[in-house]
PDB file of C-alpha atoms in Angstrom:
ATOM      1  CA  MET A   1       0.304  -6.985 -40.795  1.00  0.00           C
ATOM      2  CA  ARG A   2      -2.836  -6.838 -43.248  1.00  0.00           C
ATOM      3  CA  LYS A   3      -4.008 -10.168 -42.050  1.00  0.00           C
ATOM      4  CA  PHE A   4      -3.657  -8.467 -38.137  1.00  0.00           C
ATOM      5  CA  MET A   5      -5.840  -5.572 -39.191  1.00  0.00           C
ATOM      6  CA  PHE A   6      -8.427  -8.123 -40.958  1.00  0.00           C
ATOM      7  CA  ASP A   7      -8.551  -9.682 -37.915  1.00  0.00           C
ATOM      8  CA  LEU A   8      -9.153  -6.515 -35.578  1.00  0.00           C
ATOM      9  CA  GLU A   9     -12.087  -4.870 -37.687  1.00  0.00           C
ATOM     10  CA  ASN A  10     -13.982  -8.279 -38.363  1.00  0.00           C
ATOM     11  CA  GLN A  11     -13.755  -8.449 -34.323  1.00  0.00           C
ATOM     12  CA  ILE A  12     -13.885  -5.190 -32.899  1.00  0.00           C
ATOM     13  CA  PRO A  13     -16.795  -2.688 -33.845  1.00  0.00           C
ATOM     14  CA  ARG A  14     -14.647  -0.110 -36.415  1.00  0.00           C
ATOM     15  CA  ASN A  15     -15.763   3.167 -34.524  1.00  0.00           C
ATOM     16  CA  LYS A  16     -13.871   1.879 -31.747  1.00  0.00           C
ATOM     17  CA  ILE A  17     -10.433   1.870 -33.500  1.00  0.00           C
ATOM     18  CA  LYS A  18      -8.133   4.867 -34.918  1.00  0.00           C
ATOM     19  CA  TYR A  19      -5.200   5.046 -36.257  1.00  0.00           C
ATOM     20  CA  ASN A  20      -2.152   7.443 -36.347  1.00  0.00           C
ATOM     21  CA  GLU A  21      -4.262   8.819 -33.345  1.00  0.00           C
ATOM     22  CA  PRO A  22      -2.656  11.969 -31.201  1.00  0.00           C
ATOM     23  CA  LEU A  23      -1.904  10.878 -27.636  1.00  0.00           C
ATOM     24  CA  ARG A  24      -2.382  14.678 -26.642  1.00  0.00           C
ATOM     25  CA  ASN A  25      -5.962  14.137 -27.093  1.00  0.00           C
ATOM     26  CA  HIS A  26      -5.776  11.433 -24.517  1.00  0.00           C
ATOM     27  CA  THR A  27      -3.867  12.825 -21.543  1.00  0.00           C
ATOM     28  CA  PHE A  28      -4.483  15.238 -18.988  1.00  0.00           C
ATOM     29  CA  ILE A  29      -1.145  17.132 -19.742  1.00  0.00           C
ATOM     30  CA  ARG A  30      -1.976  17.488 -23.611  1.00  0.00           C
ATOM     31  CA  LEU A  31       1.105  15.973 -25.240  1.00  0.00           C
ATOM     32  CA  GLY A  32       2.420  13.095 -26.457  1.00  0.00           C
ATOM     33  CA  GLY A  33       2.870  11.460 -30.186  1.00  0.00           C
ATOM     34  CA  GLU A  34       0.857   9.184 -32.167  1.00  0.00           C
ATOM     35  CA  ALA A  35      -0.405   5.599 -31.435  1.00  0.00           C
ATOM     36  CA  ASP A  36      -0.374   3.349 -34.172  1.00  0.00           C
ATOM     37  CA  ILE A  37      -3.869   1.948 -33.243  1.00  0.00           C
ATOM     38  CA  LEU A  38      -5.963   3.253 -30.422  1.00  0.00           C
ATOM     39  CA  VAL A  39      -8.570   0.717 -29.740  1.00  0.00           C
ATOM     40  CA  GLN A  40     -11.302   2.007 -27.012  1.00  0.00           C
ATOM     41  CA  PRO A  41     -13.574  -1.063 -26.138  1.00  0.00           C
ATOM     42  CA  THR A  42     -16.723  -1.227 -23.879  1.00  0.00           C
ATOM     43  CA  THR A  43     -16.867  -4.417 -22.825  1.00  0.00           C
ATOM     44  CA  ASN A  44     -14.568  -7.427 -21.268  1.00  0.00           C
ATOM     45  CA  GLU A  45     -15.429  -9.347 -24.710  1.00  0.00           C
ATOM     46  CA  GLU A  46     -13.556  -7.124 -26.790  1.00  0.00           C
ATOM     47  CA  ILE A  47     -10.667  -6.538 -24.441  1.00  0.00           C
ATOM     48  CA  GLN A  48      -9.630  -9.900 -24.312  1.00  0.00           C
ATOM     49  CA  THR A  49     -10.535 -10.057 -27.913  1.00  0.00           C
ATOM     50  CA  VAL A  50      -7.834  -7.155 -28.400  1.00  0.00           C
ATOM     51  CA  ILE A  51      -5.149  -9.050 -26.089  1.00  0.00           C
ATOM     52  CA  ASP A  52      -5.881 -11.987 -27.864  1.00  0.00           C
ATOM     53  CA  ILE A  53      -5.188 -10.643 -31.016  1.00  0.00           C
ATOM     54  CA  ALA A  54      -2.341  -8.664 -30.081  1.00  0.00           C
ATOM     55  CA  ARG A  55      -0.746 -12.072 -28.619  1.00  0.00           C
ATOM     56  CA  ARG A  56      -1.086 -14.129 -31.822  1.00  0.00           C
ATOM     57  CA  ASN A  57       0.070 -11.479 -34.062  1.00  0.00           C
ATOM     58  CA  ASN A  58       3.492 -10.605 -31.547  1.00  0.00           C
ATOM     59  CA  VAL A  59       2.254  -6.965 -31.640  1.00  0.00           C
ATOM     60  CA  PRO A  60       2.720  -5.013 -28.870  1.00  0.00           C
ATOM     61  CA  LEU A  61      -0.318  -4.236 -26.185  1.00  0.00           C
ATOM     62  CA  THR A  62       0.323  -0.782 -24.160  1.00  0.00           C
ATOM     63  CA  ILE A  63      -2.768   0.193 -21.720  1.00  0.00           C
ATOM     64  CA  LEU A  64      -3.749   3.510 -21.197  1.00  0.00           C
ATOM     65  CA  GLY A  65      -6.457   4.664 -18.136  1.00  0.00           C
ATOM     66  CA  LYS A  66      -7.447   8.132 -18.358  1.00  0.00           C
ATOM     67  CA  GLY A  67      -3.911   9.867 -19.142  1.00  0.00           C
ATOM     68  CA  SER A  68      -4.088  11.794 -15.636  1.00  0.00           C
ATOM     69  CA  ASN A  69      -0.700  10.746 -14.251  1.00  0.00           C
ATOM     70  CA  THR A  70       1.082   9.869 -17.748  1.00  0.00           C
ATOM     71  CA  ILE A  71       3.416  11.468 -19.985  1.00  0.00           C
ATOM     72  CA  ILE A  72       3.662   9.819 -23.499  1.00  0.00           C
ATOM     73  CA  LYS A  73       6.945  10.382 -25.233  1.00  0.00           C
ATOM     74  CA  ASP A  74       6.662  12.688 -28.380  1.00  0.00           C
ATOM     75  CA  LYS A  75       7.171   9.697 -30.965  1.00  0.00           C
ATOM     76  CA  GLY A  76       4.176   7.857 -29.701  1.00  0.00           C
ATOM     77  CA  ILE A  77       3.347   4.198 -29.070  1.00  0.00           C
ATOM     78  CA  ARG A  78       3.542   1.301 -31.492  1.00  0.00           C
ATOM     79  CA  GLY A  79       1.389  -1.332 -31.783  1.00  0.00           C
ATOM     80  CA  ILE A  80      -2.196  -1.204 -30.076  1.00  0.00           C
ATOM     81  CA  THR A  81      -2.744   0.875 -27.659  1.00  0.00           C
ATOM     82  CA  LEU A  82      -5.600  -0.101 -25.269  1.00  0.00           C
ATOM     83  CA  SER A  83      -7.346   3.116 -24.200  1.00  0.00           C
ATOM     84  CA  LEU A  84     -10.151   2.247 -21.538  1.00  0.00           C
ATOM     85  CA  SER A  85     -11.453   5.354 -21.076  1.00  0.00           C
ATOM     86  CA  HIS A  86     -14.961   4.123 -22.236  1.00  0.00           C
ATOM     87  CA  PHE A  87     -14.713   1.177 -20.014  1.00  0.00           C
ATOM     88  CA  ASN A  88     -16.866   3.131 -17.044  1.00  0.00           C
ATOM     89  CA  GLN A  89     -19.349   1.497 -15.984  1.00  0.00           C
ATOM     90  CA  ILE A  90     -20.301   1.812 -12.100  1.00  0.00           C
ATOM     91  CA  GLU A  91     -22.524   0.057  -9.974  1.00  0.00           C
ATOM     92  CA  VAL A  92     -23.569   0.236  -6.441  1.00  0.00           C
ATOM     93  CA  LYS A  93     -25.202  -2.567  -4.129  1.00  0.00           C
ATOM     94  CA  GLY A  94     -25.246  -1.833  -0.568  1.00  0.00           C
ATOM     95  CA  CYS A  95     -22.528  -1.013   0.514  1.00  0.00           C
ATOM     96  CA  GLU A  96     -20.207  -2.066  -1.772  1.00  0.00           C
ATOM     97  CA  ILE A  97     -19.539   0.310  -5.009  1.00  0.00           C
ATOM     98  CA  LYS A  98     -18.146  -2.040  -8.043  1.00  0.00           C
ATOM     99  CA  ALA A  99     -16.499   0.491 -10.745  1.00  0.00           C
ATOM    100  CA  GLN A 100     -15.047  -0.595 -14.278  1.00  0.00           C
ATOM    101  CA  SER A 101     -11.548   0.567 -14.753  1.00  0.00           C
ATOM    102  CA  GLY A 102     -12.039   3.139 -17.013  1.00  0.00           C
ATOM    103  CA  ALA A 103     -14.471   4.834 -14.813  1.00  0.00           C
ATOM    104  CA  ASP A 104     -14.058   8.070 -12.980  1.00  0.00           C
ATOM    105  CA  ILE A 105     -12.002   7.677  -9.663  1.00  0.00           C
ATOM    106  CA  ILE A 106     -13.982  10.893  -9.118  1.00  0.00           C
ATOM    107  CA  ALA A 107     -17.131   9.644 -10.522  1.00  0.00           C
ATOM    108  CA  VAL A 108     -16.826   6.550  -8.114  1.00  0.00           C
ATOM    109  CA  SER A 109     -16.662   8.847  -5.130  1.00  0.00           C
ATOM    110  CA  ARG A 110     -19.726  11.131  -5.937  1.00  0.00           C
ATOM    111  CA  ALA A 111     -21.681   7.899  -6.548  1.00  0.00           C
ATOM    112  CA  ALA A 112     -20.418   6.717  -2.952  1.00  0.00           C
ATOM    113  CA  LEU A 113     -22.023  10.549  -1.575  1.00  0.00           C
ATOM    114  CA  ASP A 114     -25.418   9.715  -3.762  1.00  0.00           C
ATOM    115  CA  HIS A 115     -25.661   6.530  -1.823  1.00  0.00           C
ATOM    116  CA  THR A 116     -24.809   7.796   1.415  1.00  0.00           C
ATOM    117  CA  LEU A 117     -21.362   5.859   2.066  1.00  0.00           C
ATOM    118  CA  THR A 118     -18.853   6.650   3.758  1.00  0.00           C
ATOM    119  CA  GLY A 119     -14.780   6.382   3.017  1.00  0.00           C
ATOM    120  CA  LEU A 120     -14.017   7.269  -0.332  1.00  0.00           C
ATOM    121  CA  GLU A 121     -14.718  11.028   0.340  1.00  0.00           C
ATOM    122  CA  PHE A 122     -10.837  11.647  -0.282  1.00  0.00           C
ATOM    123  CA  ALA A 123     -10.769  10.597  -3.600  1.00  0.00           C
ATOM    124  CA  CYS A 124     -12.693  13.449  -4.522  1.00  0.00           C
ATOM    125  CA  GLY A 125     -10.363  15.524  -6.330  1.00  0.00           C
ATOM    126  CA  ILE A 126      -8.261  12.736  -7.868  1.00  0.00           C
ATOM    127  CA  PRO A 127      -8.264  12.795 -11.668  1.00  0.00           C
ATOM    128  CA  GLY A 128      -7.796   9.581 -13.311  1.00  0.00           C
ATOM    129  CA  SER A 129      -9.485   6.203 -13.625  1.00  0.00           C
ATOM    130  CA  VAL A 130     -10.087   3.655 -11.562  1.00  0.00           C
ATOM    131  CA  GLY A 131      -7.497   1.193 -12.969  1.00  0.00           C
ATOM    132  CA  GLY A 132      -5.097   3.854 -12.328  1.00  0.00           C
ATOM    133  CA  ALA A 133      -6.449   4.616  -8.719  1.00  0.00           C
ATOM    134  CA  LEU A 134      -5.239   0.745  -7.995  1.00  0.00           C
ATOM    135  CA  TYR A 135      -1.999   0.761 -10.309  1.00  0.00           C
ATOM    136  CA  MET A 136      -0.686   3.950  -8.160  1.00  0.00           C
ATOM    137  CA  ASN A 137      -2.836   3.142  -4.792  1.00  0.00           C
ATOM    138  CA  ALA A 138      -3.986   6.403  -5.175  1.00  0.00           C
ATOM    139  CA  GLY A 139      -4.381   8.424  -2.213  1.00  0.00           C
ATOM    140  CA  ALA A 140      -4.658  11.686  -0.742  1.00  0.00           C
ATOM    141  CA  TYR A 141      -5.484  14.011   2.063  1.00  0.00           C
ATOM    142  CA  GLY A 142      -5.105  10.691   4.889  1.00  0.00           C
ATOM    143  CA  GLY A 143      -6.897   8.157   2.447  1.00  0.00           C
ATOM    144  CA  GLN A 144      -5.829   5.864   0.056  1.00  0.00           C
ATOM    145  CA  VAL A 145      -7.230   3.467  -2.449  1.00  0.00           C
ATOM    146  CA  SER A 146      -6.197   0.161  -0.290  1.00  0.00           C
ATOM    147  CA  ASP A 147      -7.975   2.055   2.766  1.00  0.00           C
ATOM    148  CA  VAL A 148     -11.242   0.681   1.171  1.00  0.00           C
ATOM    149  CA  LEU A 149     -10.324  -1.672  -2.395  1.00  0.00           C
ATOM    150  CA  GLN A 150     -12.231  -5.081  -1.759  1.00  0.00           C
ATOM    151  CA  SER A 151     -11.291  -6.977  -4.666  1.00  0.00           C
ATOM    152  CA  ALA A 152     -10.317  -6.407  -8.580  1.00  0.00           C
ATOM    153  CA  HIS A 153     -11.288  -8.719 -11.954  1.00  0.00           C
ATOM    154  CA  VAL A 154      -8.004  -8.753 -14.033  1.00  0.00           C
ATOM    155  CA  LEU A 155      -6.955 -10.512 -17.120  1.00  0.00           C
ATOM    156  CA  THR A 156      -3.206 -11.555 -17.621  1.00  0.00           C
ATOM    157  CA  ARG A 157      -1.501 -10.935 -20.403  1.00  0.00           C
ATOM    158  CA  GLY A 158      -2.142 -14.497 -21.614  1.00  0.00           C
ATOM    159  CA  GLY A 159      -6.026 -13.796 -21.213  1.00  0.00           C
ATOM    160  CA  GLU A 160      -6.583 -15.435 -18.026  1.00  0.00           C
ATOM    161  CA  LEU A 161      -9.386 -13.965 -15.490  1.00  0.00           C
ATOM    162  CA  LEU A 162      -8.565 -14.167 -12.019  1.00  0.00           C
ATOM    163  CA  ASN A 163      -9.820 -12.485  -9.078  1.00  0.00           C
ATOM    164  CA  LEU A 164      -7.420 -10.376  -6.784  1.00  0.00           C
ATOM    165  CA  SER A 165      -8.210  -9.630  -3.071  1.00  0.00           C
ATOM    166  CA  GLY A 166      -6.979  -6.793  -1.848  1.00  0.00           C
ATOM    167  CA  GLU A 167      -4.560  -8.412  -0.490  1.00  0.00           C
ATOM    168  CA  GLU A 168      -3.244 -10.216  -3.458  1.00  0.00           C
ATOM    169  CA  MET A 169      -2.604  -6.765  -4.790  1.00  0.00           C
ATOM    170  CA  GLU A 170       0.700  -5.865  -2.318  1.00  0.00           C
ATOM    171  CA  LEU A 171      -0.713  -2.250  -2.798  1.00  0.00           C
ATOM    172  CA  GLY A 172       1.773  -0.170  -0.746  1.00  0.00           C
ATOM    173  CA  TYR A 173       2.914   3.876  -1.215  1.00  0.00           C
ATOM    174  CA  ARG A 174       2.248   4.496  -4.889  1.00  0.00           C
ATOM    175  CA  LYS A 175       2.858   1.008  -5.744  1.00  0.00           C
ATOM    176  CA  SER A 176       1.075  -2.224  -6.156  1.00  0.00           C
ATOM    177  CA  ILE A 177       1.372  -5.534  -8.063  1.00  0.00           C
ATOM    178  CA  PHE A 178      -0.238  -3.750 -11.405  1.00  0.00           C
ATOM    179  CA  ARG A 179       3.559  -1.787 -11.564  1.00  0.00           C
ATOM    180  CA  SER A 180       4.494  -5.519 -12.790  1.00  0.00           C
ATOM    181  CA  ASP A 181       2.527  -4.984 -15.895  1.00  0.00           C
ATOM    182  CA  ARG A 182       1.421  -9.011 -15.540  1.00  0.00           C
ATOM    183  CA  TYR A 183      -2.406  -7.644 -14.940  1.00  0.00           C
ATOM    184  CA  ILE A 184      -4.968  -5.750 -16.902  1.00  0.00           C
ATOM    185  CA  ILE A 185      -7.405  -4.114 -14.524  1.00  0.00           C
ATOM    186  CA  LEU A 186     -11.093  -4.704 -15.190  1.00  0.00           C
ATOM    187  CA  ASP A 187     -12.849  -3.733 -12.553  1.00  0.00           C
ATOM    188  CA  ALA A 188     -12.165  -2.640  -8.943  1.00  0.00           C
ATOM    189  CA  VAL A 189     -14.828  -3.340  -5.445  1.00  0.00           C
ATOM    190  CA  PHE A 190     -14.774  -1.245  -3.130  1.00  0.00           C
ATOM    191  CA  ARG A 191     -16.572  -1.766   0.575  1.00  0.00           C
ATOM    192  CA  LEU A 192     -17.724   1.013   2.380  1.00  0.00           C
ATOM    193  CA  GLU A 193     -19.763   2.277   5.288  1.00  0.00           C
ATOM    194  CA  GLU A 194     -23.417   3.572   5.623  1.00  0.00           C
ATOM    195  CA  GLY A 195     -22.757   7.328   6.747  1.00  0.00           C
ATOM    196  CA  ASP A 196     -24.238  10.889   7.104  1.00  0.00           C
ATOM    197  CA  GLN A 197     -24.876  12.670   3.434  1.00  0.00           C
ATOM    198  CA  ALA A 198     -24.521  16.208   4.966  1.00  0.00           C
ATOM    199  CA  SER A 199     -21.052  14.744   6.736  1.00  0.00           C
ATOM    200  CA  ILE A 200     -20.004  13.471   3.208  1.00  0.00           C
ATOM    201  CA  SER A 201     -20.462  16.217   1.188  1.00  0.00           C
ATOM    202  CA  ALA A 202     -19.246  18.718   3.761  1.00  0.00           C
ATOM    203  CA  LYS A 203     -15.808  16.811   3.826  1.00  0.00           C
ATOM    204  CA  MET A 204     -15.955  16.296  -0.125  1.00  0.00           C
ATOM    205  CA  ASN A 205     -16.626  20.065  -0.331  1.00  0.00           C
ATOM    206  CA  GLU A 206     -13.713  20.866   1.929  1.00  0.00           C
ATOM    207  CA  LEU A 207     -11.275  18.371   0.225  1.00  0.00           C
ATOM    208  CA  THR A 208     -12.136  19.963  -3.431  1.00  0.00           C
ATOM    209  CA  LEU A 209     -11.795  23.531  -1.584  1.00  0.00           C
ATOM    210  CA  ALA A 210      -8.394  22.726  -0.538  1.00  0.00           C
ATOM    211  CA  ARG A 211      -7.378  21.302  -3.781  1.00  0.00           C
ATOM    212  CA  GLU A 212      -8.312  24.293  -5.962  1.00  0.00           C
ATOM    213  CA  SER A 213      -6.803  26.549  -3.463  1.00  0.00           C
ATOM    214  CA  LYS A 214      -3.405  24.910  -3.783  1.00  0.00           C
ATOM    215  CA  GLN A 215      -3.049  22.855  -6.931  1.00  0.00           C
ATOM    216  CA  PRO A 216      -2.358  24.540 -10.319  1.00  0.00           C
ATOM    217  CA  LEU A 217      -5.698  23.376 -12.004  1.00  0.00           C
ATOM    218  CA  GLU A 218      -5.940  26.356 -14.986  1.00  0.00           C
ATOM    219  CA  TYR A 219      -2.868  24.422 -16.816  1.00  0.00           C
ATOM    220  CA  PRO A 220      -2.747  21.039 -17.658  1.00  0.00           C
ATOM    221  CA  SER A 221      -0.721  18.856 -15.853  1.00  0.00           C
ATOM    222  CA  CYS A 222       0.203  15.240 -15.203  1.00  0.00           C
ATOM    223  CA  GLY A 223      -0.389  15.840 -11.546  1.00  0.00           C
ATOM    224  CA  SER A 224       1.940  15.305  -8.657  1.00  0.00           C
ATOM    225  CA  VAL A 225       5.539  14.317 -10.322  1.00  0.00           C
ATOM    226  CA  PHE A 226       7.278  12.710  -7.670  1.00  0.00           C
ATOM    227  CA  LYS A 227       6.969  10.827  -4.653  1.00  0.00           C
ATOM    228  CA  ARG A 228       7.464  11.717  -1.218  1.00  0.00           C
ATOM    229  CA  PRO A 229      10.941  10.898   0.115  1.00  0.00           C
ATOM    230  CA  GLU A 230      11.626   9.734   3.704  1.00  0.00           C
ATOM    231  CA  GLY A 231      11.466  12.452   5.889  1.00  0.00           C
ATOM    232  CA  HIS A 232      10.645  15.034   3.232  1.00  0.00           C
ATOM    233  CA  PHE A 233       7.813  16.684   0.927  1.00  0.00           C
ATOM    234  CA  ALA A 234       8.956  16.715  -2.985  1.00  0.00           C
ATOM    235  CA  GLY A 235       7.397  20.547  -3.255  1.00  0.00           C
ATOM    236  CA  LYS A 236       8.849  21.768  -0.168  1.00  0.00           C
ATOM    237  CA  LEU A 237      12.871  20.687  -1.290  1.00  0.00           C
ATOM    238  CA  ILE A 238      12.102  21.387  -4.783  1.00  0.00           C
ATOM    239  CA  GLN A 239      10.948  24.932  -3.373  1.00  0.00           C
ATOM    240  CA  ASP A 240      13.826  25.897  -1.040  1.00  0.00           C
ATOM    241  CA  CYS A 241      16.160  25.151  -4.614  1.00  0.00           C
ATOM    242  CA  GLN A 242      14.144  28.085  -5.889  1.00  0.00           C
ATOM    243  CA  LEU A 243      12.876  25.966  -8.688  1.00  0.00           C
ATOM    244  CA  GLN A 244       9.320  27.529  -8.917  1.00  0.00           C
ATOM    245  CA  GLY A 245       9.128  29.368 -12.540  1.00  0.00           C
ATOM    246  CA  THR A 246      12.010  27.352 -13.826  1.00  0.00           C
ATOM    247  CA  ARG A 247      10.761  26.660 -17.412  1.00  0.00           C
ATOM    248  CA  ILE A 248      12.516  24.421 -20.222  1.00  0.00           C
ATOM    249  CA  GLY A 249      10.317  24.664 -23.564  1.00  0.00           C
ATOM    250  CA  GLY A 250       6.967  24.530 -22.442  1.00  0.00           C
ATOM    251  CA  ALA A 251       7.179  23.113 -19.258  1.00  0.00           C
ATOM    252  CA  GLU A 252       7.204  24.893 -16.260  1.00  0.00           C
ATOM    253  CA  VAL A 253       7.826  24.192 -12.482  1.00  0.00           C
ATOM    254  CA  SER A 254       4.424  25.858 -11.046  1.00  0.00           C
ATOM    255  CA  THR A 255       4.587  28.920  -9.238  1.00  0.00           C
ATOM    256  CA  LYS A 256       1.395  27.741  -7.588  1.00  0.00           C
ATOM    257  CA  HIS A 257       2.752  24.247  -6.150  1.00  0.00           C
ATOM    258  CA  ALA A 258       6.134  23.057  -6.537  1.00  0.00           C
ATOM    259  CA  GLY A 259       5.455  19.870  -6.799  1.00  0.00           C
ATOM    260  CA  PHE A 260       3.705  20.301 -10.036  1.00  0.00           C
ATOM    261  CA  ILE A 261       4.739  20.639 -13.624  1.00  0.00           C
ATOM    262  CA  VAL A 262       2.603  22.352 -16.008  1.00  0.00           C
ATOM    263  CA  ASN A 263       1.970  22.609 -19.484  1.00  0.00           C
ATOM    264  CA  VAL A 264       2.182  26.187 -19.964  1.00  0.00           C
ATOM    265  CA  ASP A 265       2.912  26.680 -24.090  1.00  0.00           C
ATOM    266  CA  ASN A 266       2.697  23.464 -25.922  1.00  0.00           C
ATOM    267  CA  ALA A 267       5.119  21.828 -23.926  1.00  0.00           C
ATOM    268  CA  THR A 268       7.118  18.870 -25.470  1.00  0.00           C
ATOM    269  CA  ALA A 269       7.368  15.467 -23.356  1.00  0.00           C
ATOM    270  CA  GLN A 270      11.036  15.751 -23.866  1.00  0.00           C
ATOM    271  CA  ASP A 271      10.693  19.563 -22.084  1.00  0.00           C
ATOM    272  CA  TYR A 272       8.915  17.854 -19.384  1.00  0.00           C
ATOM    273  CA  LEU A 273      11.875  14.861 -19.285  1.00  0.00           C
ATOM    274  CA  ASP A 274      14.525  17.328 -19.329  1.00  0.00           C
ATOM    275  CA  LEU A 275      12.685  19.881 -16.465  1.00  0.00           C
ATOM    276  CA  ILE A 276      12.219  16.210 -14.398  1.00  0.00           C
ATOM    277  CA  GLU A 277      15.730  15.600 -14.547  1.00  0.00           C
ATOM    278  CA  HIS A 278      16.535  19.200 -13.922  1.00  0.00           C
ATOM    279  CA  ILE A 279      15.083  19.171 -10.485  1.00  0.00           C
ATOM    280  CA  GLN A 280      16.642  15.775  -9.271  1.00  0.00           C
ATOM    281  CA  GLN A 281      19.783  17.097 -10.192  1.00  0.00           C
ATOM    282  CA  LYS A 282      19.047  20.668  -8.096  1.00  0.00           C
ATOM    283  CA  VAL A 283      17.748  18.717  -5.188  1.00  0.00           C
ATOM    284  CA  ARG A 284      20.170  15.847  -4.874  1.00  0.00           C
ATOM    285  CA  GLU A 285      22.769  18.760  -4.937  1.00  0.00           C
ATOM    286  CA  LYS A 286      21.146  20.995  -2.630  1.00  0.00           C
ATOM    287  CA  PHE A 287      19.694  17.887  -0.046  1.00  0.00           C
ATOM    288  CA  ASP A 288      21.295  14.765  -1.075  1.00  0.00           C
ATOM    289  CA  VAL A 289      18.046  13.348  -1.648  1.00  0.00           C
ATOM    290  CA  GLU A 290      16.847  11.569  -4.314  1.00  0.00           C
ATOM    291  CA  LEU A 291      12.975  12.442  -5.627  1.00  0.00           C
ATOM    292  CA  GLU A 292      11.480   9.257  -7.625  1.00  0.00           C
ATOM    293  CA  THR A 293       8.932  10.134 -10.262  1.00  0.00           C
ATOM    294  CA  GLU A 294       5.326   9.003  -9.510  1.00  0.00           C
ATOM    295  CA  VAL A 295       4.029   9.780 -13.085  1.00  0.00           C
ATOM    296  CA  ILE A 296       4.555   7.176 -15.501  1.00  0.00           C
ATOM    297  CA  THR A 297       6.258   7.571 -18.617  1.00  0.00           C
ATOM    298  CA  LEU A 298       5.031   5.743 -21.850  1.00  0.00           C
ATOM    299  CA  GLY A 299       6.338   5.359 -25.366  1.00  0.00           C
ATOM    300  CA  GLU A 300       9.307   6.066 -27.507  1.00  0.00           C
TER     301      GLU A 300
END
């Protein structure tokens, strides 16, 4: 372990390494235990170095983006947590936007607006990173990442650099090849079209207003908890089970939108997981429908 720590601190700037870091500071939901080691790289080379050090020393490696659709368990994450939140550059060339995986997908949509490019309006209110958006094939209001994604640079767990096309990413409803955990996303290229700035801005304002009026943004949350079951809407099923306002510990089914669980009073991850299980049980009993989680759970 001493050699491992020496290797890490010798090759990664010390100000980018944190020990026993509370992960509640790195998630939208504001909960979770500590990371043994949190590394926040800003270059491809630093990411490759961390992967190599972890592999050579047989240290577990967990990738974390913005932590928007993530529950980190109360005992935290062992080994290295590689946070890409500072790996966030955005570049626009013609009708293409190249964004590093830690960039906010909202910031990418705003860059599109600034350059009069249409196609990413749907993402103007989606919290989280570009990497997370690819991982989940994020979507809202009739649009999704697969509609505009052209390619992505990724690293394998063995450190090999690859360029994947949109087709190779196997994007579907809230799924992608990245859920296999074989790749680490470095950046993505979005192919957009020239548009009218006033129309793009008006659409984004409309979607932002819709989001603010319907979602419980006044509380920390992990976003939409459940995938949409075939033929149903998760929020409607939960609402019809009269579960809104149901609370376990500090976690509560939102009274504003039943598809959200909000952190109303210093909730623990276990509060969330217990409430998720309770919701699944009640919906199963009443409607014979299995709710599958959209949120990602990490740690122990």
